[in-house]
Coordinates of C-alpha atoms in Angstrom, one line a residue:
X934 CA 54.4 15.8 -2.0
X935 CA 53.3 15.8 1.5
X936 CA 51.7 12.6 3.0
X937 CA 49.3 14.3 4.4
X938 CA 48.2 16.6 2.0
X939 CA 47.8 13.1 -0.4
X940 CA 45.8 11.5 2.2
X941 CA 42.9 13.7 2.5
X942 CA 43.0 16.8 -0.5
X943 CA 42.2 19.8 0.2
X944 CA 38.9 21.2 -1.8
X945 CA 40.7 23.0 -4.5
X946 CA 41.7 19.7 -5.7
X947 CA 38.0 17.9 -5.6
X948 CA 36.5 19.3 -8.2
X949 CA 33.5 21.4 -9.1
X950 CA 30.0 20.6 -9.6
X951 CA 27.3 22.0 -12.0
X952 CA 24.2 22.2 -9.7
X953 CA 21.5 22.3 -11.9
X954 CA 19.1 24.7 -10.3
X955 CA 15.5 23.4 -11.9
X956 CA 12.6 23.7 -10.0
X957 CA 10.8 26.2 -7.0
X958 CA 13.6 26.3 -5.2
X959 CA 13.3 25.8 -1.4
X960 CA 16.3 27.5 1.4
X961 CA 15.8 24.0 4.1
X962 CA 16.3 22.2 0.7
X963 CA 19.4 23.6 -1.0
X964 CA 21.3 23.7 2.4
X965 CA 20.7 20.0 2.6
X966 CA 22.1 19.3 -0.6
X967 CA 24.8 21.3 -0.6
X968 CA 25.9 19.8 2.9
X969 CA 25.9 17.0 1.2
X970 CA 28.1 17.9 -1.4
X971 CA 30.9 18.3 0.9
X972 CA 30.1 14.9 2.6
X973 CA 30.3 13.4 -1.3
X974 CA 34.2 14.7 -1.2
X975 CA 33.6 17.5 -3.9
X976 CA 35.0 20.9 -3.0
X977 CA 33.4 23.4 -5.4
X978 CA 30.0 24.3 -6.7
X979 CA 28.6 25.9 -10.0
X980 CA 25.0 27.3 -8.7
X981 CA 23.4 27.6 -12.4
X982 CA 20.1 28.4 -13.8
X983 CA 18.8 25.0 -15.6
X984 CA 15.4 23.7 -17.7
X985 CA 12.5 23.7 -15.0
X986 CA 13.3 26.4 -12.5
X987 CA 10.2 27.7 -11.2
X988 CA 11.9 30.6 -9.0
X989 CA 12.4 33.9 -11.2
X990 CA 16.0 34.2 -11.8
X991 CA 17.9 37.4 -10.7
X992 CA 14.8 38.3 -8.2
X993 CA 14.9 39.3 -4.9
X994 CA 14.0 35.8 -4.3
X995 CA 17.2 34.4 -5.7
X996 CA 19.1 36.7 -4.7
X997 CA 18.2 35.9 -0.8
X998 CA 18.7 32.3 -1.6
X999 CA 22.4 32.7 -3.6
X1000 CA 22.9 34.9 -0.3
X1001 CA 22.5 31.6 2.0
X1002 CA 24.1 29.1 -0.7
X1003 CA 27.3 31.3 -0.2
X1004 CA 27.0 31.2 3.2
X1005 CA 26.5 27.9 3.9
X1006 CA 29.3 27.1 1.7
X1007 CA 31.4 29.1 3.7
X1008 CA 30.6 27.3 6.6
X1009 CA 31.0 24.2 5.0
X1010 CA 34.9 25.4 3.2
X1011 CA 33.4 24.6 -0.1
X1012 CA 34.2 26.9 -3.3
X1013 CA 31.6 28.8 -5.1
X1014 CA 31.8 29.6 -9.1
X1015 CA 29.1 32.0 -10.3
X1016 CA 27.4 31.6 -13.6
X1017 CA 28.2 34.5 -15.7
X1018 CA 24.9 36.4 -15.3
X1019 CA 23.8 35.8 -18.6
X1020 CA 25.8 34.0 -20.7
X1021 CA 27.0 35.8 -24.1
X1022 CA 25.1 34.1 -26.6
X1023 CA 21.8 35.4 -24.5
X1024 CA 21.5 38.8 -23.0
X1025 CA 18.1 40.3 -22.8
X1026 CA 17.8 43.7 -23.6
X1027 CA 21.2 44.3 -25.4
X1028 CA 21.6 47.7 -26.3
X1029 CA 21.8 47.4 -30.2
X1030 CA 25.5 49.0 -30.8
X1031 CA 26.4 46.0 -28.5
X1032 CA 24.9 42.9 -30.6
X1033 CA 26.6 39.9 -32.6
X1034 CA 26.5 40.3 -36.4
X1035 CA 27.1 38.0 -38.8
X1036 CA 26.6 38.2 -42.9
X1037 CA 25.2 35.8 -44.8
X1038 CA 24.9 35.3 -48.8
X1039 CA 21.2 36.3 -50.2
X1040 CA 20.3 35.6 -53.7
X1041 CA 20.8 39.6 -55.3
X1042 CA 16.8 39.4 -56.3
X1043 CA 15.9 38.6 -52.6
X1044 CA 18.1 41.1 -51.4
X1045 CA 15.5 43.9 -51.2
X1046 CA 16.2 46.5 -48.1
X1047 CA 18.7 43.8 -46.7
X1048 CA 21.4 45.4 -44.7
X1049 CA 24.3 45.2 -48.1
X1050 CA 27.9 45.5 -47.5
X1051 CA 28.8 44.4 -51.5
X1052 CA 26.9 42.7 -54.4
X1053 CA 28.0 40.6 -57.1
X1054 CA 26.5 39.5 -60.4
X1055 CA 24.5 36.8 -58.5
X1056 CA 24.7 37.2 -54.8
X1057 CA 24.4 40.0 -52.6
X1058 CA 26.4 39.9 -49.0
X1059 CA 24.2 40.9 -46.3
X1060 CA 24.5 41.9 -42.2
X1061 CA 22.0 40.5 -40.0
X1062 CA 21.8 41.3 -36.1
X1063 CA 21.6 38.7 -33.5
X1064 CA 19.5 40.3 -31.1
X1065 CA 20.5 39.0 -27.8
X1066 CA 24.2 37.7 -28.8
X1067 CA 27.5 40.0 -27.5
X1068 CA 29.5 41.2 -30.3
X1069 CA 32.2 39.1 -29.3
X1070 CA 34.5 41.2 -31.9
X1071 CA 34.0 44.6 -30.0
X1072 CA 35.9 45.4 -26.7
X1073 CA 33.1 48.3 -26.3
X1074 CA 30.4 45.5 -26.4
X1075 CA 32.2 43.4 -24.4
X1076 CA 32.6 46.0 -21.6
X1077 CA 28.9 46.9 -22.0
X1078 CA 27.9 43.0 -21.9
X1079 CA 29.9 43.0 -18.7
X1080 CA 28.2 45.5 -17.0
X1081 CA 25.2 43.5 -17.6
X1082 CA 25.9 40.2 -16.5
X1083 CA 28.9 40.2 -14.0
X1084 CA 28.6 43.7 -12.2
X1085 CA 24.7 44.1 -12.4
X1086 CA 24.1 40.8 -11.1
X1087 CA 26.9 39.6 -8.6
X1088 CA 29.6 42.8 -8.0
X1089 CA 27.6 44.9 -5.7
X1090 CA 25.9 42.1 -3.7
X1091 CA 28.5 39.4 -3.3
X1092 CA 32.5 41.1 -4.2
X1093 CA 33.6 41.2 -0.7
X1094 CA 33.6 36.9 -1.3
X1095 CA 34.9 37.2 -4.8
X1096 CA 38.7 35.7 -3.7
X1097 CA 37.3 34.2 -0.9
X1098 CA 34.2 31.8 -1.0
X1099 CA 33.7 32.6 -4.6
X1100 CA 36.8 32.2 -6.4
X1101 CA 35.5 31.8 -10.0
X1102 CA 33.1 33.0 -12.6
X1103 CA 32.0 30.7 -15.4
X1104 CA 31.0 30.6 -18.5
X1105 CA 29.7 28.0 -20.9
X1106 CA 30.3 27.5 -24.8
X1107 CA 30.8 31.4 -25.9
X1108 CA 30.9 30.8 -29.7
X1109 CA 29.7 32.0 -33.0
X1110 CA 26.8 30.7 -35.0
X1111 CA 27.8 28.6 -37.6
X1112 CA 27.2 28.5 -40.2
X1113 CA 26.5 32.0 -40.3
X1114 CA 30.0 34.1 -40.8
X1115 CA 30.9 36.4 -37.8
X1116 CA 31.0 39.9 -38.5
X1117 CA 31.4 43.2 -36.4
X1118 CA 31.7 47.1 -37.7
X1119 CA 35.3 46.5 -36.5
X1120 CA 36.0 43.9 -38.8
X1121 CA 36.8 45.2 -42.4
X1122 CA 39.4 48.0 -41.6
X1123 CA 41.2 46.0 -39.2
X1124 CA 41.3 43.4 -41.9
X1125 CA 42.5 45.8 -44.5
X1126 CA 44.8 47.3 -42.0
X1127 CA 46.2 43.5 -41.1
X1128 CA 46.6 42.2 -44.9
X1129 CA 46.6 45.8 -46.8
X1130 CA 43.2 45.2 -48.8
X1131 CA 39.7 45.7 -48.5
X1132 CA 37.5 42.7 -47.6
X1133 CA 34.0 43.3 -48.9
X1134 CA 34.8 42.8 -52.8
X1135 CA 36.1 38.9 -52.2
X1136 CA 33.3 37.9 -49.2
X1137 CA 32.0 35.6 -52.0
X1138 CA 35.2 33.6 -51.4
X1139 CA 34.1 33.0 -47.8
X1140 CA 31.4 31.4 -49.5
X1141 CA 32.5 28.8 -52.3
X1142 CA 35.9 28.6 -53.7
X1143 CA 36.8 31.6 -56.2
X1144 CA 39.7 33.5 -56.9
X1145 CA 42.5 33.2 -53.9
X1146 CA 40.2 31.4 -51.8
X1147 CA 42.3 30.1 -49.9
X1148 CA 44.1 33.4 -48.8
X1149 CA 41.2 35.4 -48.3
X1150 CA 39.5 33.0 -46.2
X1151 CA 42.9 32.7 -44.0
X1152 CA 43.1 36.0 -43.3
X1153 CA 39.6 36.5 -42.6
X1154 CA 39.8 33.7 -39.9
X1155 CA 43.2 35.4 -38.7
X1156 CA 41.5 38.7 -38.4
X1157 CA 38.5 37.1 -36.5
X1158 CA 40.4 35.3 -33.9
X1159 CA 42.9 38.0 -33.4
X1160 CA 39.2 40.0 -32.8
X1161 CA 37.8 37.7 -30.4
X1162 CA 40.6 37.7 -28.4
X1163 CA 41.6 41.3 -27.5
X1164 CA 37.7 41.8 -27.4
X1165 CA 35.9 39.4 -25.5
X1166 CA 38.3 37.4 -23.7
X1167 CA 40.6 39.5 -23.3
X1168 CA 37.9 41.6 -21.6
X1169 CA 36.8 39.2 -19.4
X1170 CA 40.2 38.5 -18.5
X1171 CA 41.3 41.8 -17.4
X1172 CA 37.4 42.1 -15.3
X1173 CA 38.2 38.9 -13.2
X1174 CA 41.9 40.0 -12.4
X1175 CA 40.6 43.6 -11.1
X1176 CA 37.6 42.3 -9.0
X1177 CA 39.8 38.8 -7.3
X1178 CA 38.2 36.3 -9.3
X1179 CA 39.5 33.3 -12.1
X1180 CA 37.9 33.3 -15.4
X1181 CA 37.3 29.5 -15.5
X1182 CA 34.7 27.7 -18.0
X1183 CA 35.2 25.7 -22.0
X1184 CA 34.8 27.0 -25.6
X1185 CA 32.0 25.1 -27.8
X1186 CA 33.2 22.6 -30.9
X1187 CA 36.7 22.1 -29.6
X1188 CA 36.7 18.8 -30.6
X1189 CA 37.7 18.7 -35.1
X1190 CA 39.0 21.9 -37.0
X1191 CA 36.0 22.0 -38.7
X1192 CA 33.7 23.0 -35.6
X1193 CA 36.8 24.6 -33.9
X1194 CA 36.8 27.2 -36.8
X1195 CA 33.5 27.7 -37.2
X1196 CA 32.5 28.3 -33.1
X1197 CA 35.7 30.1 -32.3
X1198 CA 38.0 30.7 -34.9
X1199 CA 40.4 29.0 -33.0
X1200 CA 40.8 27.6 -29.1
X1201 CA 44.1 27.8 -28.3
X1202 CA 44.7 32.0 -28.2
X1203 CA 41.3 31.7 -26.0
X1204 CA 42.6 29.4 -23.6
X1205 CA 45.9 32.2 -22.6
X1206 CA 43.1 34.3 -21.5
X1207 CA 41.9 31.9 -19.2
X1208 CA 42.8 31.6 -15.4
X1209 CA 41.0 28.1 -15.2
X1210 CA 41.0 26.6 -18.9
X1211 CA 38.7 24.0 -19.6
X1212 CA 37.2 21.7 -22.0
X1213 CA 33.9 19.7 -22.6
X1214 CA 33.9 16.1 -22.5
X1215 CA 30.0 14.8 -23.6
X1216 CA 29.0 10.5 -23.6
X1217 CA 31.0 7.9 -22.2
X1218 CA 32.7 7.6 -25.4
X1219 CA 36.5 8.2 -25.9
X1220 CA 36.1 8.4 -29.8
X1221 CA 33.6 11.1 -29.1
X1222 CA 32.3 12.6 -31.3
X1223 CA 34.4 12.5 -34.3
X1224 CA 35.3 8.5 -34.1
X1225 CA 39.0 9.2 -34.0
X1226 CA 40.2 9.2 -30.2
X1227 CA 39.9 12.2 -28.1
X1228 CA 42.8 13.0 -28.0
X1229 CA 43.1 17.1 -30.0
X1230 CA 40.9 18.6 -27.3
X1231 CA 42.6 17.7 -23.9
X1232 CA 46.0 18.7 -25.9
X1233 CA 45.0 21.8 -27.0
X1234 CA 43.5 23.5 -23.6
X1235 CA 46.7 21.3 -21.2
X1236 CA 49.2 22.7 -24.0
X1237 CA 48.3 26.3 -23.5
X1238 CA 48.1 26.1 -19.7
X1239 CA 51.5 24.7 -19.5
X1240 CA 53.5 27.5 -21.8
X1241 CA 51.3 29.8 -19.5
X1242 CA 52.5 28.2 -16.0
X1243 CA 49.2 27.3 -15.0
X1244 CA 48.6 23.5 -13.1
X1245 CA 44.6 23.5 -13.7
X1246 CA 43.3 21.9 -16.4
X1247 CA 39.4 21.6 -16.2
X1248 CA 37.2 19.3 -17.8
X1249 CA 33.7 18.8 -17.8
X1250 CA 32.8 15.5 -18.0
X1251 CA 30.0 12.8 -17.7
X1252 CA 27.7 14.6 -18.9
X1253 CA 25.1 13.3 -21.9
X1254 CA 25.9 10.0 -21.0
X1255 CA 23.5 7.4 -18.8
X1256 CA 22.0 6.9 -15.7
X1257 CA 23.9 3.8 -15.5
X1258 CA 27.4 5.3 -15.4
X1259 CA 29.1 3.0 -13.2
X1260 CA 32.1 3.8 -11.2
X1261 CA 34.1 2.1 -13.1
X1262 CA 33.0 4.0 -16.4
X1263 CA 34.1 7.3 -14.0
X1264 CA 37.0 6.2 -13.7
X1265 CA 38.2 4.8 -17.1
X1266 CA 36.7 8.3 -18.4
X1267 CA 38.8 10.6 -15.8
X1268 CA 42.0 9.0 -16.1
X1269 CA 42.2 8.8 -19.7
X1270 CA 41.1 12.9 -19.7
X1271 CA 44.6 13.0 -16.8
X1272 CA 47.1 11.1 -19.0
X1273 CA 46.0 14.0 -21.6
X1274 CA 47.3 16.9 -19.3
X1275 CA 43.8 17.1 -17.3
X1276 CA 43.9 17.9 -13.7
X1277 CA 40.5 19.7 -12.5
X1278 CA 37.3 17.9 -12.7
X1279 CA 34.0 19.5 -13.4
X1280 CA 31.1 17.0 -13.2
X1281 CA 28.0 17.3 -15.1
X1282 CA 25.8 17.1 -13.4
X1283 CA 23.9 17.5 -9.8
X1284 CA 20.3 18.1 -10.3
X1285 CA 18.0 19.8 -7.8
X1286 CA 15.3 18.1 -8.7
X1287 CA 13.9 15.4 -11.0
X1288 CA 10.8 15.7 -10.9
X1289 CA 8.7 14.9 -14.0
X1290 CA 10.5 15.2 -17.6
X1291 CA 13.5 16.8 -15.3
X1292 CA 15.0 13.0 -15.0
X1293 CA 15.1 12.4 -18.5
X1294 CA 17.1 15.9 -19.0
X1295 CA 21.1 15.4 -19.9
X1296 CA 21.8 12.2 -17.6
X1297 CA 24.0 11.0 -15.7
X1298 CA 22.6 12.9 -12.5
X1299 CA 25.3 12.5 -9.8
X1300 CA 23.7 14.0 -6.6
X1301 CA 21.6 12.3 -3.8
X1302 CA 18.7 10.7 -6.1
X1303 CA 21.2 7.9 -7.0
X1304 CA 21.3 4.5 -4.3
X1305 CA 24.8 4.8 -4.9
X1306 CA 25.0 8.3 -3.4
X1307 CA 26.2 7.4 0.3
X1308 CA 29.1 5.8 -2.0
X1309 CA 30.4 8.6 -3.5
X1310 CA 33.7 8.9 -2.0
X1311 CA 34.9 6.0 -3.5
X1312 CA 35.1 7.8 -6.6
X1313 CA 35.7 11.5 -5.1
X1314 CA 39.2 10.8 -3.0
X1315 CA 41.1 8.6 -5.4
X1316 CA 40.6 11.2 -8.1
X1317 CA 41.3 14.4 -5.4
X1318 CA 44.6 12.4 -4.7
X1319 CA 45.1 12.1 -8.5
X1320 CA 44.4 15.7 -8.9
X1321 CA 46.9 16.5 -6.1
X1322 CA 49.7 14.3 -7.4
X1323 CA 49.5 15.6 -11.2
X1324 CA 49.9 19.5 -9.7
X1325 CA 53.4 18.5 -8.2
X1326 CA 56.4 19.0 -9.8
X1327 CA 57.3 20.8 -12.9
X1328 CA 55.5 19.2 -16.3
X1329 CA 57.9 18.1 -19.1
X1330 CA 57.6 17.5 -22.8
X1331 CA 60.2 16.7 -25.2
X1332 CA 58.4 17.5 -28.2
X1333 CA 56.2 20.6 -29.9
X1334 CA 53.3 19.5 -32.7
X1335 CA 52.4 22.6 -34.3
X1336 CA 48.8 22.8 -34.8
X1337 CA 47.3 23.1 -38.1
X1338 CA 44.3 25.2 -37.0
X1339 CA 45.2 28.2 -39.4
X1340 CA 46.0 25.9 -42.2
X1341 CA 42.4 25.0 -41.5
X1342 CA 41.4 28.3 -42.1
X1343 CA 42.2 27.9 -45.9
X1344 CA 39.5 25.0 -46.0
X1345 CA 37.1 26.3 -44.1
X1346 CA 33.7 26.1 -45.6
X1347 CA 31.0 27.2 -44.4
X1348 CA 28.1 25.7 -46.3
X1349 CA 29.8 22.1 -45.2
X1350 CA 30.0 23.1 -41.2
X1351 CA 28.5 20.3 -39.2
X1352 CA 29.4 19.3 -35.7
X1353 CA 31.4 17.3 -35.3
X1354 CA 33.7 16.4 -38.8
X1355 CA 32.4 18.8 -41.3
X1356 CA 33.5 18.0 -45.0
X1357 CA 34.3 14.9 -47.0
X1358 CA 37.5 12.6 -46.3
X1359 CA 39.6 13.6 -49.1
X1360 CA 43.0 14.6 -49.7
X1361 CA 43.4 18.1 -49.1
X1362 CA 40.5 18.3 -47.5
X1363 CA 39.8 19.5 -43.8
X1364 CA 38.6 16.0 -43.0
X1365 CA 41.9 14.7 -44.1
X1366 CA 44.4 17.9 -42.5
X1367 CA 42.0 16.8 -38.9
X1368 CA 42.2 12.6 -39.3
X1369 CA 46.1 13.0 -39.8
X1370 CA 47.0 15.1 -37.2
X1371 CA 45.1 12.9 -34.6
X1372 CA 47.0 10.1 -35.9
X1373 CA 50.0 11.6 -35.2
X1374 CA 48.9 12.7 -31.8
X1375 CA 47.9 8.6 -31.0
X1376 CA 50.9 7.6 -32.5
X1377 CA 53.0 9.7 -29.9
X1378 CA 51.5 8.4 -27.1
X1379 CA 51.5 5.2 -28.1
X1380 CA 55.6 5.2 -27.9
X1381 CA 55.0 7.4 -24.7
X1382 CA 56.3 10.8 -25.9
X1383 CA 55.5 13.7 -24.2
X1384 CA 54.1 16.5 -26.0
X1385 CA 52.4 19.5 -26.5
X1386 CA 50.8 21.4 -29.6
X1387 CA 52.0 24.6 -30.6
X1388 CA 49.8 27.8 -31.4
X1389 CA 51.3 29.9 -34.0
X1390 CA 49.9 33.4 -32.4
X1391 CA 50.8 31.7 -29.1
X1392 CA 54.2 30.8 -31.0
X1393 CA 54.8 34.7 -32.5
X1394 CA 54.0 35.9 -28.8
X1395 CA 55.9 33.4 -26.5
X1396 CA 58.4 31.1 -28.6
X1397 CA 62.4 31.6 -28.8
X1398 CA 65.1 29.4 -29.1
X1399 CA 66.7 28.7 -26.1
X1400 CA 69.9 27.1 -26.6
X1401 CA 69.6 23.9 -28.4
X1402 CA 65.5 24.0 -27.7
X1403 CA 62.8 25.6 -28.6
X1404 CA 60.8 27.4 -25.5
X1405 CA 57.3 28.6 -26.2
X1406 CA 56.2 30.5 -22.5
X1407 CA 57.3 28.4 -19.7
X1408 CA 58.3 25.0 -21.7
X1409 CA 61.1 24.1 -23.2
X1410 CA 61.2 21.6 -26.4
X1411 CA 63.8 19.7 -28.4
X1412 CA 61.7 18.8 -31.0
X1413 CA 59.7 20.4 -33.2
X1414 CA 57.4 18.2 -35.8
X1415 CA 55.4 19.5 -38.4
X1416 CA 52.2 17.6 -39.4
X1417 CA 50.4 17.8 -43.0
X1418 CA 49.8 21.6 -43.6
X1419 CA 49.0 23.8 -45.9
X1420 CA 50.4 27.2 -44.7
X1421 CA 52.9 28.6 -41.9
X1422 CA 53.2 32.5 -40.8
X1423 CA 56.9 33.9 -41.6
X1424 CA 57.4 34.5 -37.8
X1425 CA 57.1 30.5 -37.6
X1426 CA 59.2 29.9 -40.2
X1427 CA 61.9 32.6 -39.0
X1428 CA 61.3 30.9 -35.2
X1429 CA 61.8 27.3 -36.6
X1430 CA 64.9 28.5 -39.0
X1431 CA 66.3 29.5 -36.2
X1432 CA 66.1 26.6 -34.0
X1433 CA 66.9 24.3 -37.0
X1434 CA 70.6 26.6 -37.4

């Protein structure tokens, strides 16, 4: 560490805001308050469409004033991080070939000219389009998706500052639709090519418990997540590494197994992708939202950036909370997110305007409205030096949890998805495979053991024994604990035999 460095951070440890762009916007206006950003000790800004923006979006209009928010930032040696275009779960005019599907169960009498891909006595399994959704499954749709909403909108206009002033582009929540069932043309023959059987004769198992439910919805969830990986973001991925930019943003329902299946399959081999991982951290709760302590989601996203060498960790934070967040409540929220592995704040958020019902709109609203706003830095350096400090070094972690996401995939139903717990407590159930793994979790930091969680595609990719420890990427272990679960891949079990011998 350098004393100087410590005393006064640089920006790319102050964190980035989400300016909530969400009224006519004004040039004299948006240059004041992004000066004052800088002033309020953040170093980074997310320019983002938001409820109640009056100036068209994507016109020349904006265009001219993104133009002068760059530029100003670049003045001022803050950060920009462009809003994906359109975000993946709403792209106007979608080419067709290119859209989400999902299937969904129909009654067989109601089932007249529905889109069929098998019947049964009583239920017929449809395909319905979701018009302006990617197809998250389809590397084709992904790349056409991209065309749309990063090189349409930002590639030929602003590149020669992607590196430079504009260092990231983000995206919020991509996910599923639960509890609709994800579904692409790809899906059933790299399922039957995956697990050496055809799909469509046991969908009704995806949809109440008959036959090997349990294995058929297992692979099904394996085949999806191994799909939205090498499709969308493993696209994305590969874009921002050719054009000089990070792939930064957070998934939607990290936070129990239940909503993590459902959204994305599972978080974890979406986070490798991910030059800037992130989570989403909502209220001013630390139980939030399941009750039990938040402790899963930090773990999950800090776990996958340390087997992958990175030292960013982003949450967002604050956010759906009050206008009364004090600084204290700041505080106690931020460090408890740090002890969890986080080390890159994203606040949530500074509003252009509050006019009318605009105030009332996802508080807190950190930006120049509040009395406390001349204040800021009180908050702003401490947690820049924090940021600073945790990025020194090399992390350490005696023990691996593996993660019981894919044993979760056995439970998974979908006519109990909820956010944020899903089914009844019960043994066996997903409520009870979720309650005792974040026990376990608590119980390790409680005698101060550090720890990370353990992906099993991240595991069949990256781990090896090393010695007398297990090494999953960059990290090295010398304990492995299993929690309750239901299933294991062979290549864990081989991997863990191994390191047991």
């Amino acid at each position: 560490m350098h004393a100087a460095a410590f005393r006064n951070p640089a920006p790319c440890y102050r964190g980035v805001t989400l300016w909530m762009l969400n009224d006519k916007l004004n040039e004299e206006e948006l240059v004041r308050q992004l000066r004052g950003f800088r002033k309020a000790g953040w170093g980074a800004v997310i320019p983002r469409t938001y409820n109640g923006l009056l100036t068209e979006y994507l016109s020349g209009e904006w265009m001219e004033l993104l133009d002068r928010i760059v530029r100003v930032a670049k003045e001022e040696g803050l950060k920009i991080w462009l809003q994906a275009g359109y975000m993946p779960a709403g792209v106007p005019d979608l080419p067709p070939a290119a859209a989400h599907r999902v299937v969904t169960r129909i009654p067989a009498g109601e089932a007249a000219g529905a889109d069929r891909v098998w019947s049964d006595q009583h239920y017929a399994y449809c395909i319905q389009t979701r018009a302006h959704v990617v197809d998250y499954l389809n590397p084709d749709a992904v790349a056409e998706y991209l065309r749309i909403a990063y090189e349409g909108p930002w590639l030929a206009r602003f590149g020669m500052e992607f590196g430079a002033t504009i260092e990231a582009l983000w995206v919020d929540e991509p996910h599923f639709s639960p509890p609709l069932l994800p579904w692409s043309a790809l899906l059933p023959a790299r399922f039957e090519q995956m697990w050496g059987y055809a799909l469509a004769p046991h969908l009704g198992a995806l949809f109440a418990p008959a036959g090997d439910h349990r294995k058929i919805r297992h692979h099904y969830w394996r085949t999806v997540s191994q799909l939205l990986v090498d499709g969308y973001f493993a696209g994305v991925s590969a874009w921002c590494e050719r054009h000089g930019v990070r792939f930064a943003g957070h998934l939607m329902g990290e936070d129990t197994l239940q909503s993590q299946i459902g959204y994305t399959a599972a978080a974890m081999p979406c986070y490798a992708y991910m030059h800037l991982p992130g989570i989403d951290h909502l209220t001013m709760s630390l139980t939030w939202p399941s009750g039990r302590p938040f402790i899963m989601t930090p773990k999950q996203c800090a776990s996958v950036a340390h087997q992958y060498g990175r030292q960013e960790v982003l949450a967002e934070m604050y956010g759906v909370s009050s206008q009364g967040i004090s600084f204290g409540d700041r505080k106690r929220l931020g460090e408890w997110l740090a002890v969890l592995g986080i080390t890159y704040r994203c606040l949530h958020g500074s509003f252009y305007s509050l006019r009318g019902r605009r105030k009332r709109l996802y508080a807190p609203h950190l930006s120049y409205q509040q009395p406390w706003w001349p204040d800021n830095r009180c908050i702003s350096d401490p947690f820049a030096r924090l940021s600073y400090a945790l990025r020194q070094g090399v992390y350490a972690a005696d023990v691996l949890v593996l993660h019981p996401v894919e044993s979760g995939f056995c439970l998974y139903d979908s006519g109990r998805h909820q956010h944020p717990s899903g089914g009844e407590h019960e043994a066996g159930s997903m409520e009870a495979l979720y309650d005792t793994f974040v026990t376990l979790s608590e119980h390790l930091l409680r005698i101060h053991r550090g720890y990370d969680y353990g992906d099993e595609t991240i595991l069949n990719r990256h781990g090896r024994v090393d010695g007398r420890n297990l090494a999953v990427g960059d990290m090295s272990y010398r304990a492995v604990i299993l929690p309750a679960l239901i299933t294991l891949r062979s290549s864990s079990v081989a991997l863990l035999q191994r390191f047991a011998n």
